[in-house]
PDB file of C-alpha atoms in Angstrom:
ATOM      1  CA  MET A 231     -32.416  80.072 -82.445  1.00  0.00           C
ATOM      2  CA  ALA A 232     -33.347  77.163 -80.334  1.00  0.00           C
ATOM      3  CA  LEU A 233     -30.684  74.335 -79.694  1.00  0.00           C
ATOM      4  CA  GLU A 234     -31.074  70.622 -79.233  1.00  0.00           C
ATOM      5  CA  ASP A 235     -30.106  70.890 -75.663  1.00  0.00           C
ATOM      6  CA  GLY A 236     -32.738  73.379 -75.014  1.00  0.00           C
ATOM      7  CA  HIS A 237     -30.572  76.445 -74.693  1.00  0.00           C
ATOM      8  CA  SER A 238     -31.056  79.550 -77.032  1.00  0.00           C
ATOM      9  CA  CYS A 239     -28.619  81.048 -79.169  1.00  0.00           C
ATOM     10  CA  PRO A 240     -28.495  84.619 -77.967  1.00  0.00           C
ATOM     11  CA  SER A 241     -29.069  87.227 -80.579  1.00  0.00           C
ATOM     12  CA  ARG A 242     -28.318  90.161 -78.287  1.00  0.00           C
ATOM     13  CA  ILE A 243     -26.566  90.349 -74.925  1.00  0.00           C
ATOM     14  CA  LYS A 244     -28.782  92.044 -72.149  1.00  0.00           C
ATOM     15  CA  GLN A 245     -26.904  94.903 -70.682  1.00  0.00           C
ATOM     16  CA  THR A 246     -27.292  96.144 -67.085  1.00  0.00           C
ATOM     17  CA  ARG A 247     -27.442  99.917 -66.126  1.00  0.00           C
ATOM     18  CA  THR A 248     -23.579  99.996 -65.585  1.00  0.00           C
ATOM     19  CA  GLY A 249     -23.152  98.644 -69.025  1.00  0.00           C
ATOM     20  CA  LYS A 250     -21.789  95.297 -67.949  1.00  0.00           C
ATOM     21  CA  SER A 251     -23.191  92.189 -69.272  1.00  0.00           C
ATOM     22  CA  ALA A 252     -25.924  90.269 -67.375  1.00  0.00           C
ATOM     23  CA  HIS A 253     -24.122  87.033 -67.919  1.00  0.00           C
ATOM     24  CA  PRO A 254     -20.318  86.453 -67.157  1.00  0.00           C
ATOM     25  CA  PRO A 255     -18.356  86.963 -70.403  1.00  0.00           C
ATOM     26  CA  ASP A 256     -16.911  83.398 -70.350  1.00  0.00           C
ATOM     27  CA  ASP A 257     -20.396  81.823 -70.147  1.00  0.00           C
ATOM     28  CA  ILE A 258     -21.621  83.905 -73.146  1.00  0.00           C
ATOM     29  CA  SER A 259     -18.635  83.341 -75.343  1.00  0.00           C
ATOM     30  CA  VAL A 260     -19.062  79.477 -74.714  1.00  0.00           C
ATOM     31  CA  ARG A 261     -22.725  79.538 -75.563  1.00  0.00           C
ATOM     32  CA  LEU A 262     -21.989  81.455 -78.779  1.00  0.00           C
ATOM     33  CA  ARG A 263     -19.123  79.063 -79.977  1.00  0.00           C
ATOM     34  CA  VAL A 264     -21.563  76.004 -79.081  1.00  0.00           C
ATOM     35  CA  CYS A 265     -24.389  77.666 -80.968  1.00  0.00           C
ATOM     36  CA  LYS A 266     -22.190  78.390 -84.027  1.00  0.00           C
ATOM     37  CA  PHE A 267     -20.566  74.858 -83.943  1.00  0.00           C
ATOM     38  CA  LYS A 268     -23.995  73.161 -84.057  1.00  0.00           C
ATOM     39  CA  GLN A 269     -25.071  75.378 -86.794  1.00  0.00           C
ATOM     40  CA  SER A 270     -21.815  74.578 -89.004  1.00  0.00           C
ATOM     41  CA  PHE A 271     -22.240  70.771 -88.155  1.00  0.00           C
ATOM     42  CA  ILE A 272     -25.755  70.591 -89.350  1.00  0.00           C
ATOM     43  CA  LEU A 273     -24.916  72.431 -92.626  1.00  0.00           C
ATOM     44  CA  PHE A 274     -21.893  70.133 -93.172  1.00  0.00           C
ATOM     45  CA  VAL A 275     -24.049  66.978 -92.712  1.00  0.00           C
ATOM     46  CA  MET A 276     -26.777  68.312 -94.965  1.00  0.00           C
ATOM     47  CA  ALA A 277     -24.121  69.120 -97.631  1.00  0.00           C
ATOM     48  CA  ARG A 278     -22.571  65.742 -97.339  1.00  0.00           C
ATOM     49  CA  HIS A 279     -25.809  63.926 -97.602  1.00  0.00           C
ATOM     50  CA  GLU A 280     -26.959  65.943-100.715  1.00  0.00           C
ATOM     51  CA  SER A 281     -23.580  65.328-102.205  1.00  0.00           C
ATOM     52  CA  ASP A 282     -23.771  61.506-101.769  1.00  0.00           C
ATOM     53  CA  ARG A 283     -27.165  61.541-103.062  1.00  0.00           C
ATOM     54  CA  GLU A 284     -26.323  63.616-106.123  1.00  0.00           C
ATOM     55  CA  ASP A 285     -23.510  61.414-106.873  1.00  0.00           C
ATOM     56  CA  LEU A 286     -25.466  58.268-106.575  1.00  0.00           C
ATOM     57  CA  MET A 287     -28.294  59.437-109.062  1.00  0.00           C
ATOM     58  CA  GLN A 288     -25.799  60.799-111.325  1.00  0.00           C
ATOM     59  CA  GLU A 289     -23.995  57.351-111.547  1.00  0.00           C
ATOM     60  CA  ALA A 290     -27.233  55.607-111.807  1.00  0.00           C
ATOM     61  CA  THR A 291     -28.397  57.503-114.810  1.00  0.00           C
ATOM     62  CA  GLY A 292     -25.905  55.012-116.610  1.00  0.00           C
ATOM     63  CA  LEU A 293     -28.565  52.373-115.938  1.00  0.00           C
ATOM     64  CA  ALA A 294     -30.864  52.447-119.043  1.00  0.00           C
ATOM     65  CA  ARG A 295     -33.488  50.481-116.814  1.00  0.00           C
ATOM     66  CA  ARG A 296     -33.638  51.479-113.309  1.00  0.00           C
ATOM     67  CA  VAL A 297     -35.961  51.956-110.271  1.00  0.00           C
ATOM     68  CA  GLU A 298     -35.620  53.797-107.049  1.00  0.00           C
ATOM     69  CA  TRP A 299     -37.223  52.702-103.639  1.00  0.00           C
ATOM     70  CA  GLN A 300     -37.776  53.714-100.322  1.00  0.00           C
ATOM     71  CA  VAL A 301     -37.074  50.772 -98.051  1.00  0.00           C
ATOM     72  CA  PRO A 302     -37.706  50.076 -94.257  1.00  0.00           C
ATOM     73  CA  PHE A 303     -34.163  48.834 -93.425  1.00  0.00           C
ATOM     74  CA  ILE A 304     -32.035  51.854 -94.396  1.00  0.00           C
ATOM     75  CA  ALA A 305     -32.837  55.643 -94.301  1.00  0.00           C
ATOM     76  CA  ASP A 306     -31.580  56.113 -97.796  1.00  0.00           C
ATOM     77  CA  SER A 307     -33.039  55.156-101.252  1.00  0.00           C
ATOM     78  CA  VAL A 308     -32.187  52.009-102.929  1.00  0.00           C
ATOM     79  CA  VAL A 309     -31.512  52.393-106.750  1.00  0.00           C
ATOM     80  CA  ALA A 310     -31.144  49.416-108.931  1.00  0.00           C
ATOM     81  CA  GLY A 311     -31.224  48.623-112.683  1.00  0.00           C
ATOM     82  CA  PHE A 312     -29.462  47.386-115.757  1.00  0.00           C
ATOM     83  CA  LYS A 313     -27.026  48.929-118.107  1.00  0.00           C
ATOM     84  CA  LYS A 314     -27.693  48.746-121.885  1.00  0.00           C
ATOM     85  CA  ASN A 315     -25.537  45.451-121.888  1.00  0.00           C
ATOM     86  CA  GLY A 316     -27.671  43.908-119.275  1.00  0.00           C
ATOM     87  CA  ALA A 317     -25.288  44.226-116.395  1.00  0.00           C
ATOM     88  CA  CYS A 318     -27.112  44.851-112.947  1.00  0.00           C
ATOM     89  CA  SER A 319     -26.229  47.178-110.290  1.00  0.00           C
ATOM     90  CA  VAL A 320     -27.604  47.806-106.716  1.00  0.00           C
ATOM     91  CA  TYR A 321     -26.961  50.919-104.879  1.00  0.00           C
ATOM     92  CA  PHE A 322     -28.142  50.820-101.070  1.00  0.00           C
ATOM     93  CA  GLY A 323     -27.770  54.555-100.727  1.00  0.00           C
ATOM     94  CA  ALA A 324     -24.134  55.826-101.194  1.00  0.00           C
ATOM     95  CA  GLU A 325     -23.030  52.418 -99.956  1.00  0.00           C
ATOM     96  CA  PRO A 326     -23.054  49.417-100.011  1.00  0.00           C
ATOM     97  CA  VAL A 327     -22.835  49.079-103.872  1.00  0.00           C
ATOM     98  CA  LEU A 328     -22.851  45.910-105.775  1.00  0.00           C
ATOM     99  CA  GLN A 329     -22.080  45.816-109.547  1.00  0.00           C
ATOM    100  CA  PHE A 330     -22.629  42.569-111.571  1.00  0.00           C
ATOM    101  CA  ASP A 331     -21.677  41.628-115.097  1.00  0.00           C
ATOM    102  CA  PRO A 332     -24.245  40.762-117.722  1.00  0.00           C
ATOM    103  CA  ALA A 333     -23.940  37.035-116.798  1.00  0.00           C
ATOM    104  CA  GLY A 334     -24.768  38.023-112.962  1.00  0.00           C
ATOM    105  CA  CYS A 335     -21.244  37.618-111.580  1.00  0.00           C
ATOM    106  CA  LEU A 336     -19.856  40.294-109.099  1.00  0.00           C
ATOM    107  CA  ARG A 337     -17.483  42.733-110.712  1.00  0.00           C
ATOM    108  CA  ARG A 338     -17.173  45.564-108.217  1.00  0.00           C
ATOM    109  CA  ALA A 339     -18.438  46.502-104.816  1.00  0.00           C
ATOM    110  CA  PHE A 340     -18.128  49.482-102.580  1.00  0.00           C
ATOM    111  CA  PHE A 341     -18.554  49.088 -98.687  1.00  0.00           C
ATOM    112  CA  GLU A 342     -17.187  50.859 -95.735  1.00  0.00           C
ATOM    113  CA  GLY A 343     -15.026  53.371 -97.796  1.00  0.00           C
ATOM    114  CA  PHE A 344     -13.429  50.575 -99.703  1.00  0.00           C
ATOM    115  CA  LEU A 345     -13.500  49.692-103.358  1.00  0.00           C
ATOM    116  CA  PHE A 346     -13.589  45.812-104.252  1.00  0.00           C
ATOM    117  CA  ARG A 347     -12.716  44.607-107.582  1.00  0.00           C
ATOM    118  CA  THR A 348     -13.021  40.993-108.822  1.00  0.00           C
ATOM    119  CA  GLN A 349      -9.769  39.079-109.423  1.00  0.00           C
ATOM    120  CA  GLY A 350     -11.468  36.124-110.728  1.00  0.00           C
ATOM    121  CA  THR A 351     -10.965  33.884-107.619  1.00  0.00           C
ATOM    122  CA  THR A 352     -11.263  36.566-104.835  1.00  0.00           C
ATOM    123  CA  LEU A 353     -11.736  40.378-104.427  1.00  0.00           C
ATOM    124  CA  ALA A 354      -8.998  42.817-104.068  1.00  0.00           C
ATOM    125  CA  ARG A 355      -9.850  45.646-101.631  1.00  0.00           C
ATOM    126  CA  LEU A 356      -8.524  49.037-102.688  1.00  0.00           C
ATOM    127  CA  GLN A 357      -8.033  52.050-100.586  1.00  0.00           C
ATOM    128  CA  ARG A 358      -6.374  55.291-101.670  1.00  0.00           C
ATOM    129  CA  ASN A 359      -3.983  56.967 -99.185  1.00  0.00           C
ATOM    130  CA  ARG A 360      -3.208  60.430 -99.798  1.00  0.00           C
ATOM    131  CA  THR A 361      -0.348  62.414 -98.213  1.00  0.00           C
ATOM    132  CA  ALA A 362       0.869  65.894 -98.850  1.00  0.00           C
ATOM    133  CA  ASN A 363       3.310  64.658-101.560  1.00  0.00           C
ATOM    134  CA  GLU A 364       1.589  61.744-103.122  1.00  0.00           C
ATOM    135  CA  SER A 365      -1.461  59.338-103.420  1.00  0.00           C
ATOM    136  CA  GLN A 366      -1.081  55.662-103.125  1.00  0.00           C
ATOM    137  CA  LEU A 367      -3.490  52.914-104.044  1.00  0.00           C
ATOM    138  CA  VAL A 368      -3.226  50.157-101.450  1.00  0.00           C
ATOM    139  CA  ARG A 369      -4.408  46.667-102.530  1.00  0.00           C
ATOM    140  CA  HIS A 370      -5.235  43.658-100.267  1.00  0.00           C
ATOM    141  CA  ASP A 371      -6.478  40.613-101.859  1.00  0.00           C
ATOM    142  CA  LEU A 372      -9.101  38.933 -99.669  1.00  0.00           C
ATOM    143  CA  SER A 373      -8.284  35.660 -97.996  1.00  0.00           C
ATOM    144  CA  ASP A 374     -10.695  32.635 -98.262  1.00  0.00           C
ATOM    145  CA  CYS A 375     -12.197  33.641 -94.885  1.00  0.00           C
ATOM    146  CA  GLU A 376     -12.531  37.293 -95.776  1.00  0.00           C
ATOM    147  CA  LEU A 377     -14.242  36.477 -99.048  1.00  0.00           C
ATOM    148  CA  ALA A 378     -16.700  34.079 -97.425  1.00  0.00           C
ATOM    149  CA  THR A 379     -17.516  36.815 -94.871  1.00  0.00           C
ATOM    150  CA  PHE A 380     -18.037  39.413 -97.633  1.00  0.00           C
ATOM    151  CA  ARG A 381     -20.200  37.199 -99.369  1.00  0.00           C
ATOM    152  CA  VAL A 382     -22.381  36.525 -96.373  1.00  0.00           C
ATOM    153  CA  GLN A 383     -22.979  40.162 -95.929  1.00  0.00           C
ATOM    154  CA  ALA A 384     -23.619  40.994 -99.735  1.00  0.00           C
ATOM    155  CA  CYS A 385     -26.096  38.036 -99.849  1.00  0.00           C
ATOM    156  CA  SER A 386     -27.890  39.422 -96.594  1.00  0.00           C
ATOM    157  CA  TRP A 387     -28.360  42.983 -98.258  1.00  0.00           C
ATOM    158  CA  LEU A 388     -29.891  41.347-101.421  1.00  0.00           C
ATOM    159  CA  ARG A 389     -32.074  39.019 -99.346  1.00  0.00           C
ATOM    160  CA  GLN A 390     -33.318  42.058 -97.367  1.00  0.00           C
ATOM    161  CA  LEU A 391     -34.309  43.839-100.434  1.00  0.00           C
ATOM    162  CA  LEU A 392     -36.026  40.814-102.205  1.00  0.00           C
ATOM    163  CA  GLN A 393     -38.047  40.081 -98.816  1.00  0.00           C
ATOM    164  CA  ALA A 394     -39.069  43.704 -98.637  1.00  0.00           C
ATOM    165  CA  ILE A 395     -40.124  43.680-102.212  1.00  0.00           C
ATOM    166  CA  ASP A 396     -42.140  40.357-101.763  1.00  0.00           C
ATOM    167  CA  LEU A 397     -43.935  41.727 -98.571  1.00  0.00           C
ATOM    168  CA  GLY A 398     -44.810  44.882-100.310  1.00  0.00           C
ATOM    169  CA  GLN A 399     -42.756  46.940 -97.933  1.00  0.00           C
ATOM    170  CA  VAL A 400     -41.074  49.172-100.493  1.00  0.00           C
ATOM    171  CA  VAL A 401     -42.306  52.441-101.927  1.00  0.00           C
ATOM    172  CA  ARG A 402     -41.367  53.116-105.460  1.00  0.00           C
ATOM    173  CA  VAL A 403     -40.149  56.498-105.899  1.00  0.00           C
ATOM    174  CA  ARG A 404     -39.387  56.619-109.526  1.00  0.00           C
ATOM    175  CA  GLN A 405     -38.779  54.197-112.445  1.00  0.00           C
ATOM    176  CA  VAL A 406     -37.286  54.621-115.934  1.00  0.00           C
ATOM    177  CA  PRO A 407     -38.892  53.778-118.188  1.00  0.00           C
ATOM    178  CA  GLU A 408     -42.305  53.738-116.749  1.00  0.00           C
ATOM    179  CA  GLY A 409     -44.392  50.685-117.504  1.00  0.00           C
ATOM    180  CA  ASP A 410     -41.245  48.468-117.895  1.00  0.00           C
ATOM    181  CA  ASP A 411     -40.631  45.027-116.421  1.00  0.00           C
ATOM    182  CA  VAL A 412     -37.590  46.166-114.690  1.00  0.00           C
ATOM    183  CA  ILE A 413     -38.630  45.145-111.221  1.00  0.00           C
ATOM    184  CA  LEU A 414     -39.504  41.606-112.239  1.00  0.00           C
ATOM    185  CA  ASP A 415     -36.150  41.288-114.105  1.00  0.00           C
ATOM    186  CA  LEU A 416     -34.097  42.684-111.185  1.00  0.00           C
ATOM    187  CA  CYS A 417     -35.757  40.032-108.760  1.00  0.00           C
ATOM    188  CA  ALA A 418     -34.983  37.344-111.101  1.00  0.00           C
ATOM    189  CA  ALA A 419     -31.312  38.481-111.663  1.00  0.00           C
ATOM    190  CA  LEU A 420     -30.777  38.798-107.862  1.00  0.00           C
ATOM    191  CA  ARG A 421     -32.464  35.460-106.967  1.00  0.00           C
ATOM    192  CA  THR A 422     -30.035  33.853-109.397  1.00  0.00           C
ATOM    193  CA  ALA A 423     -26.960  35.657-107.982  1.00  0.00           C
ATOM    194  CA  LEU A 424     -27.982  34.418-104.559  1.00  0.00           C
ATOM    195  CA  ALA A 425     -28.891  30.694-105.721  1.00  0.00           C
ATOM    196  CA  ASP A 426     -25.269  30.624-107.371  1.00  0.00           C
ATOM    197  CA  GLY A 427     -23.507  31.893-104.178  1.00  0.00           C
ATOM    198  CA  LEU A 428     -22.585  35.199-105.653  1.00  0.00           C
ATOM    199  CA  PRO A 429     -20.173  34.048-108.140  1.00  0.00           C
ATOM    200  CA  LEU A 430     -17.227  36.374-109.164  1.00  0.00           C
ATOM    201  CA  ALA A 431     -16.764  37.746-112.699  1.00  0.00           C
ATOM    202  CA  ALA A 432     -13.465  37.256-114.544  1.00  0.00           C
ATOM    203  CA  ALA A 433     -10.466  39.469-113.331  1.00  0.00           C
ATOM    204  CA  LEU A 434     -10.994  42.919-114.438  1.00  0.00           C
ATOM    205  CA  PRO A 435      -7.882  44.452-116.494  1.00  0.00           C
ATOM    206  CA  ALA A 436      -5.617  46.487-114.374  1.00  0.00           C
ATOM    207  CA  LYS A 437      -5.968  50.414-115.080  1.00  0.00           C
ATOM    208  CA  ARG A 438      -2.862  52.029-116.334  1.00  0.00           C
TER     209      ARG A 438
END
């Protein structure tokens, strides 16, 4: 098997007439370990990528009207659509994710491994810390400066998507249902959210 660095993974060790290996034992063992490590790493990355994609598409099935695009600015697909109540969600691959309420106000987001939930006047950043004995949910309410920074970043994601759509740079992979005006409605909803400065929804009830 060929490796990325140009070496081959030895399938059989060449023997000399005296029965000794043609390569020093240390060199052979190192090459074997490198080969096995690279194979395991590639399989791990592939499995993680497939898992992320399956989770994304499974959650997106909750969107009664949705579309999936290939876009030029990220490697993963973008999935966006509406729930039955009219609430819009946008998935830029596994993350970032933006979820709005039917009025177009931001309810939740997922970015850099953190879940963000609206508190009405700001966003709470939630992180689950697990130890051998317990699992704790650590909450941090964003300051005014942190909230402003988050809004700038989130608005840039939406503008990139809208610009790619306007310029015909997206490739539609699938749409549910076919023939629906979901793309036009999505663009209108996202432009409204941008024009309003990405408003926050009312505080979500705390989970018990």
